[in-house]
Coordinates of C-alpha atoms in Angstrom, one line a residue:
M1 CA 1.9 80.8 32.4
S2 CA -0.1 78.2 34.2
R3 CA -2.5 78.0 31.3
K4 CA 0.3 77.5 28.9
N5 CA 1.8 74.7 31.0
N6 CA -1.6 73.1 31.2
E7 CA -1.9 73.1 27.4
N8 CA 1.6 71.6 27.0
N9 CA 0.7 68.9 29.5
N10 CA -2.5 68.1 27.7
R11 CA -0.7 67.9 24.4
D12 CA 1.9 65.6 25.9
E13 CA -0.8 63.4 27.3
L14 CA -2.5 63.2 24.0
L15 CA 0.7 62.4 22.2
Q16 CA 1.5 59.7 24.7
G17 CA -2.0 58.3 24.5
S18 CA -1.8 58.3 20.7
S19 CA 1.5 56.5 20.9
N20 CA 0.1 53.9 23.2
T21 CA -2.9 53.5 20.9
K22 CA -0.7 53.0 17.9
Q23 CA 1.3 50.3 19.7
L24 CA -1.9 48.6 20.8
F25 CA -3.2 48.8 17.2
F26 CA 0.0 47.3 15.7
F27 CA 0.0 44.6 18.4
I28 CA -3.5 43.6 17.6
F29 CA -2.8 43.8 13.9
Y30 CA 0.2 41.4 14.2
I31 CA -1.8 39.0 16.2
I32 CA -4.6 38.9 13.6
F33 CA -2.0 38.6 10.8
F34 CA -0.2 35.8 12.6
I35 CA -3.5 33.9 13.1
F36 CA -4.4 34.4 9.5
I37 CA -1.0 33.0 8.3
V38 CA -1.4 30.0 10.6
V39 CA -4.9 29.3 9.4
L40 CA -3.8 29.7 5.8
L41 CA -0.8 27.3 6.2
R42 CA -2.9 24.7 8.0
G43 CA -5.5 24.9 5.2
A44 CA -2.7 24.4 2.6
N45 CA -1.2 21.5 4.5
S46 CA -4.6 19.9 4.9
K47 CA -5.2 20.2 1.2
N48 CA -1.8 18.8 0.3
S49 CA -2.3 16.0 2.8
K50 CA -5.6 15.1 1.2
Q51 CA -4.1 15.2 -2.2
L52 CA -1.2 13.1 -1.1
T53 CA -3.5 10.6 0.4
R54 CA -5.5 10.3 -2.8
F55 CA -2.3 10.1 -4.7
N56 CA -0.8 7.3 -2.6
S57 CA -3.9 5.2 -2.2
G58 CA -5.4 6.3 -5.5
Y59 CA -5.3 2.7 -6.9
N60 CA -9.0 2.6 -6.1
H61 CA -9.6 5.2 -8.7
S62 CA -7.1 3.9 -11.2
F63 CA -7.5 0.1 -11.0
K64 CA -9.6 -2.5 -9.2
L65 CA -8.8 -5.5 -7.1
N66 CA -12.5 -6.5 -7.0
D67 CA -12.1 -9.5 -9.3
I68 CA -9.3 -10.9 -7.2
S69 CA -11.2 -10.2 -4.0
K70 CA -14.1 -12.4 -5.3
N71 CA -11.8 -15.5 -5.0
N72 CA -12.8 -17.1 -8.3
Y73 CA -9.9 -17.3 -10.8
H74 CA -7.1 -19.3 -12.3
F75 CA -3.7 -18.4 -11.0
V76 CA 0.0 -18.8 -11.7
Y77 CA 2.3 -17.8 -8.9
K78 CA 6.0 -17.7 -9.8
K79 CA 8.5 -17.4 -6.9
T80 CA 12.2 -16.8 -7.4
V81 CA 14.4 -17.0 -4.3
N82 CA 18.2 -16.9 -4.6
N83 CA 17.8 -17.6 -8.4
I84 CA 15.7 -20.8 -7.7
T85 CA 12.2 -20.6 -9.3
T86 CA 9.1 -22.4 -8.1
I87 CA 5.8 -22.2 -9.9
Y88 CA 2.3 -22.8 -8.4
E89 CA -0.5 -23.1 -10.9
G90 CA -4.1 -23.9 -10.2
D91 CA -7.6 -22.6 -9.5
R92 CA -9.4 -20.9 -6.6
F93 CA -13.0 -21.1 -5.8
N94 CA -14.0 -19.2 -2.6
N95 CA -11.9 -20.7 0.2
T96 CA -10.7 -23.8 -1.7
I97 CA -7.7 -24.0 -4.0
E98 CA -6.3 -26.8 -6.2
F99 CA -2.8 -26.4 -7.7
M100 CA 0.3 -28.1 -9.0
M101 CA 3.7 -27.1 -7.6
S102 CA 6.7 -27.4 -9.8
G103 CA 9.8 -29.3 -8.7
E104 CA 11.9 -32.3 -9.4
K105 CA 8.6 -34.1 -9.2
A106 CA 5.5 -31.9 -9.6
A107 CA 3.2 -32.1 -6.5
K108 CA -0.5 -31.7 -6.5
Y109 CA -2.2 -29.9 -3.6
Y110 CA -5.7 -29.2 -2.4
A111 CA -6.6 -26.8 0.3
N112 CA -9.8 -25.8 2.1
D113 CA -9.3 -22.7 4.2
D114 CA -6.0 -23.2 6.0
I115 CA -6.0 -27.0 5.8
Y116 CA -3.7 -28.4 3.0
Y117 CA -3.6 -31.8 1.5
L118 CA -0.9 -33.4 -0.7
K119 CA -1.8 -36.0 -3.3
N120 CA 0.1 -39.2 -3.0
P121 CA 1.1 -40.2 -6.6
N122 CA 1.1 -43.9 -5.8
T123 CA -2.1 -44.3 -3.8
L124 CA -3.8 -41.2 -5.4
E125 CA -5.0 -40.3 -1.9
Y126 CA -4.8 -36.8 -0.3
N127 CA -3.0 -36.6 3.0
P128 CA -2.9 -33.6 5.4
T129 CA 0.3 -31.5 5.0
S130 CA 1.6 -28.1 5.7
S131 CA 1.2 -25.3 3.2
P132 CA 4.0 -25.1 0.6
I133 CA 3.3 -21.4 -0.1
D134 CA 5.5 -19.4 2.2
F135 CA 4.2 -16.1 0.8
E136 CA 0.5 -16.7 1.6
I137 CA 0.3 -13.5 3.6
L138 CA 0.9 -11.6 0.3
I139 CA -1.8 -13.3 -1.8
N140 CA -4.7 -12.9 0.6
S141 CA -7.0 -10.3 -1.1
T142 CA -7.5 -8.3 2.1
N143 CA -3.8 -8.1 2.5
L144 CA -3.3 -7.0 -1.1
N145 CA -5.6 -4.1 -0.4
K146 CA -3.6 -3.2 2.7
L147 CA -0.4 -3.5 0.8
F148 CA -1.4 -1.1 -2.0
S149 CA -3.1 1.3 0.5
S150 CA 0.1 1.6 2.6
A151 CA 2.5 1.7 -0.3
T152 CA 3.7 4.9 -2.0
Y153 CA 2.8 5.3 -5.6
T154 CA 5.8 6.3 -7.7
S155 CA 4.8 6.2 -11.4
F156 CA 3.0 4.3 -14.1
V157 CA 3.7 3.1 -17.6
E158 CA 1.0 3.2 -20.3
Y159 CA 1.1 0.8 -23.2
L160 CA -0.7 2.4 -26.2
D161 CA -1.0 -0.8 -28.2
N162 CA -3.5 -2.5 -25.8
E163 CA -4.3 0.3 -23.3
S164 CA -2.8 -1.6 -20.4
K165 CA -0.8 0.1 -17.7
D166 CA 1.8 -0.7 -15.1
Y167 CA 1.4 1.1 -11.7
N168 CA 4.6 1.2 -9.7
Y169 CA 4.7 1.3 -5.9
E170 CA 7.2 1.1 -3.1
I171 CA 6.8 0.1 0.5
S172 CA 9.2 -0.1 3.4
T173 CA 9.9 -3.3 5.3
S174 CA 9.0 -1.4 8.5
S175 CA 5.5 -0.8 7.1
M176 CA 5.1 -4.4 6.0
L177 CA 6.1 -5.7 9.4
R178 CA 3.6 -3.4 11.1
I179 CA 0.8 -4.4 8.7
F180 CA 1.4 -8.2 8.4
N181 CA 3.4 -9.1 11.5
N182 CA 2.2 -6.6 14.1
E183 CA 5.8 -5.6 14.7
E184 CA 6.7 -2.0 15.4
T185 CA 10.3 -1.4 14.1
D186 CA 12.3 1.5 13.0
L187 CA 14.5 0.1 10.3
D188 CA 16.7 2.1 8.1
D189 CA 16.0 -0.2 5.2
N190 CA 15.5 -0.2 1.5
T191 CA 12.1 -0.4 0.1
N192 CA 10.2 -3.3 -1.5
K193 CA 8.8 -2.8 -4.9
I194 CA 5.3 -3.6 -6.3
I195 CA 4.0 -3.4 -9.9
A196 CA 0.3 -3.7 -10.6
K197 CA -0.4 -4.7 -14.2
V198 CA -3.8 -3.5 -15.3
D199 CA -5.8 -4.3 -18.4
E200 CA -8.0 -1.9 -20.4
Q201 CA -10.9 -2.6 -18.1
G202 CA -9.0 -1.5 -15.1
R203 CA -8.6 -5.0 -13.7
V204 CA -5.4 -6.2 -12.2
Y205 CA -4.3 -9.3 -14.0
E206 CA -0.7 -9.5 -12.6
I207 CA 1.2 -8.2 -9.6
D208 CA 5.0 -8.3 -9.7
M209 CA 6.8 -8.0 -6.3
D210 CA 10.4 -7.6 -5.2
M211 CA 10.1 -8.5 -1.5
T212 CA 13.8 -9.2 -0.9
N213 CA 14.1 -6.8 2.0
Y214 CA 11.0 -8.0 3.8
F215 CA 11.8 -11.7 3.6
K216 CA 15.5 -11.0 4.3
Y217 CA 14.4 -9.6 7.7
F218 CA 13.4 -13.2 8.7
N219 CA 16.2 -15.0 6.8
Q220 CA 19.5 -13.3 6.2
T221 CA 20.6 -15.9 3.7
I222 CA 18.0 -14.5 1.2
T223 CA 19.7 -12.4 -1.5
D224 CA 16.6 -12.0 -3.7
Y225 CA 12.9 -12.8 -3.3
K226 CA 10.7 -12.0 -6.2
L227 CA 7.1 -12.9 -6.9
T228 CA 4.9 -12.8 -10.0
L229 CA 1.2 -13.3 -9.2
S230 CA -0.9 -13.8 -12.4
Y231 CA -4.7 -14.1 -12.6
S232 CA -7.1 -15.1 -15.4
K233 CA -10.5 -16.7 -15.9
F234 CA -12.2 -14.4 -13.4
G235 CA -15.6 -15.8 -12.3
S236 CA -15.4 -18.9 -14.4
I237 CA -14.1 -21.5 -11.9
E238 CA -16.6 -24.1 -10.7
K239 CA -16.6 -25.7 -7.3
L240 CA -13.4 -27.6 -6.6
K241 CA -13.2 -31.1 -5.3
M242 CA -10.4 -33.5 -4.5
N243 CA -9.7 -35.6 -7.5

């Protein structure tokens, strides 16, 4: 009788031990499975993040701002604010620019770095003045790179007749304030739109911007603020002098 009891006890202990082993096995299995899923998801998110980064800042692979960055070109800047259009046309050579600004009387300007001069039409002399270009922050080549890098690519239009393309981007006012004005804001705002027009060689020859929301942040009377930045004659501008 005692022997039989011992056998039953041994069997119960084995069964109990087997149950504990199974529980431990399943516990370890679930931990390993959970770790595997986490690693898999992190890998997928990392891959998607890299793809998204390439996608959003992929202008480097699709078109080039190099010719603009060299600061040697002819330009036409067209600004339309509240349906009033102003045109700036001239040349840039390194840190110097010379241009005419449209208006009731066209005005001629010369600038070296950040110092501007306005030509007196009567004396033909240049006198120091302030910059008439209130969108200067958007035409600096370094800032253009920052603008496209921080914007979100949305789509492109391809023109089969001359192989040129339009690349469409959007950027929030909050992002622009952080990049250009060092302001951290959390605005629930509409986006600003950018279109890069690219020729068959991959060069940007025109940038169209709707910056209404950005400039409206500083001036609530602005209902629309649009810019067209056109470039040509890359590398063919000679040293500029006041004349």
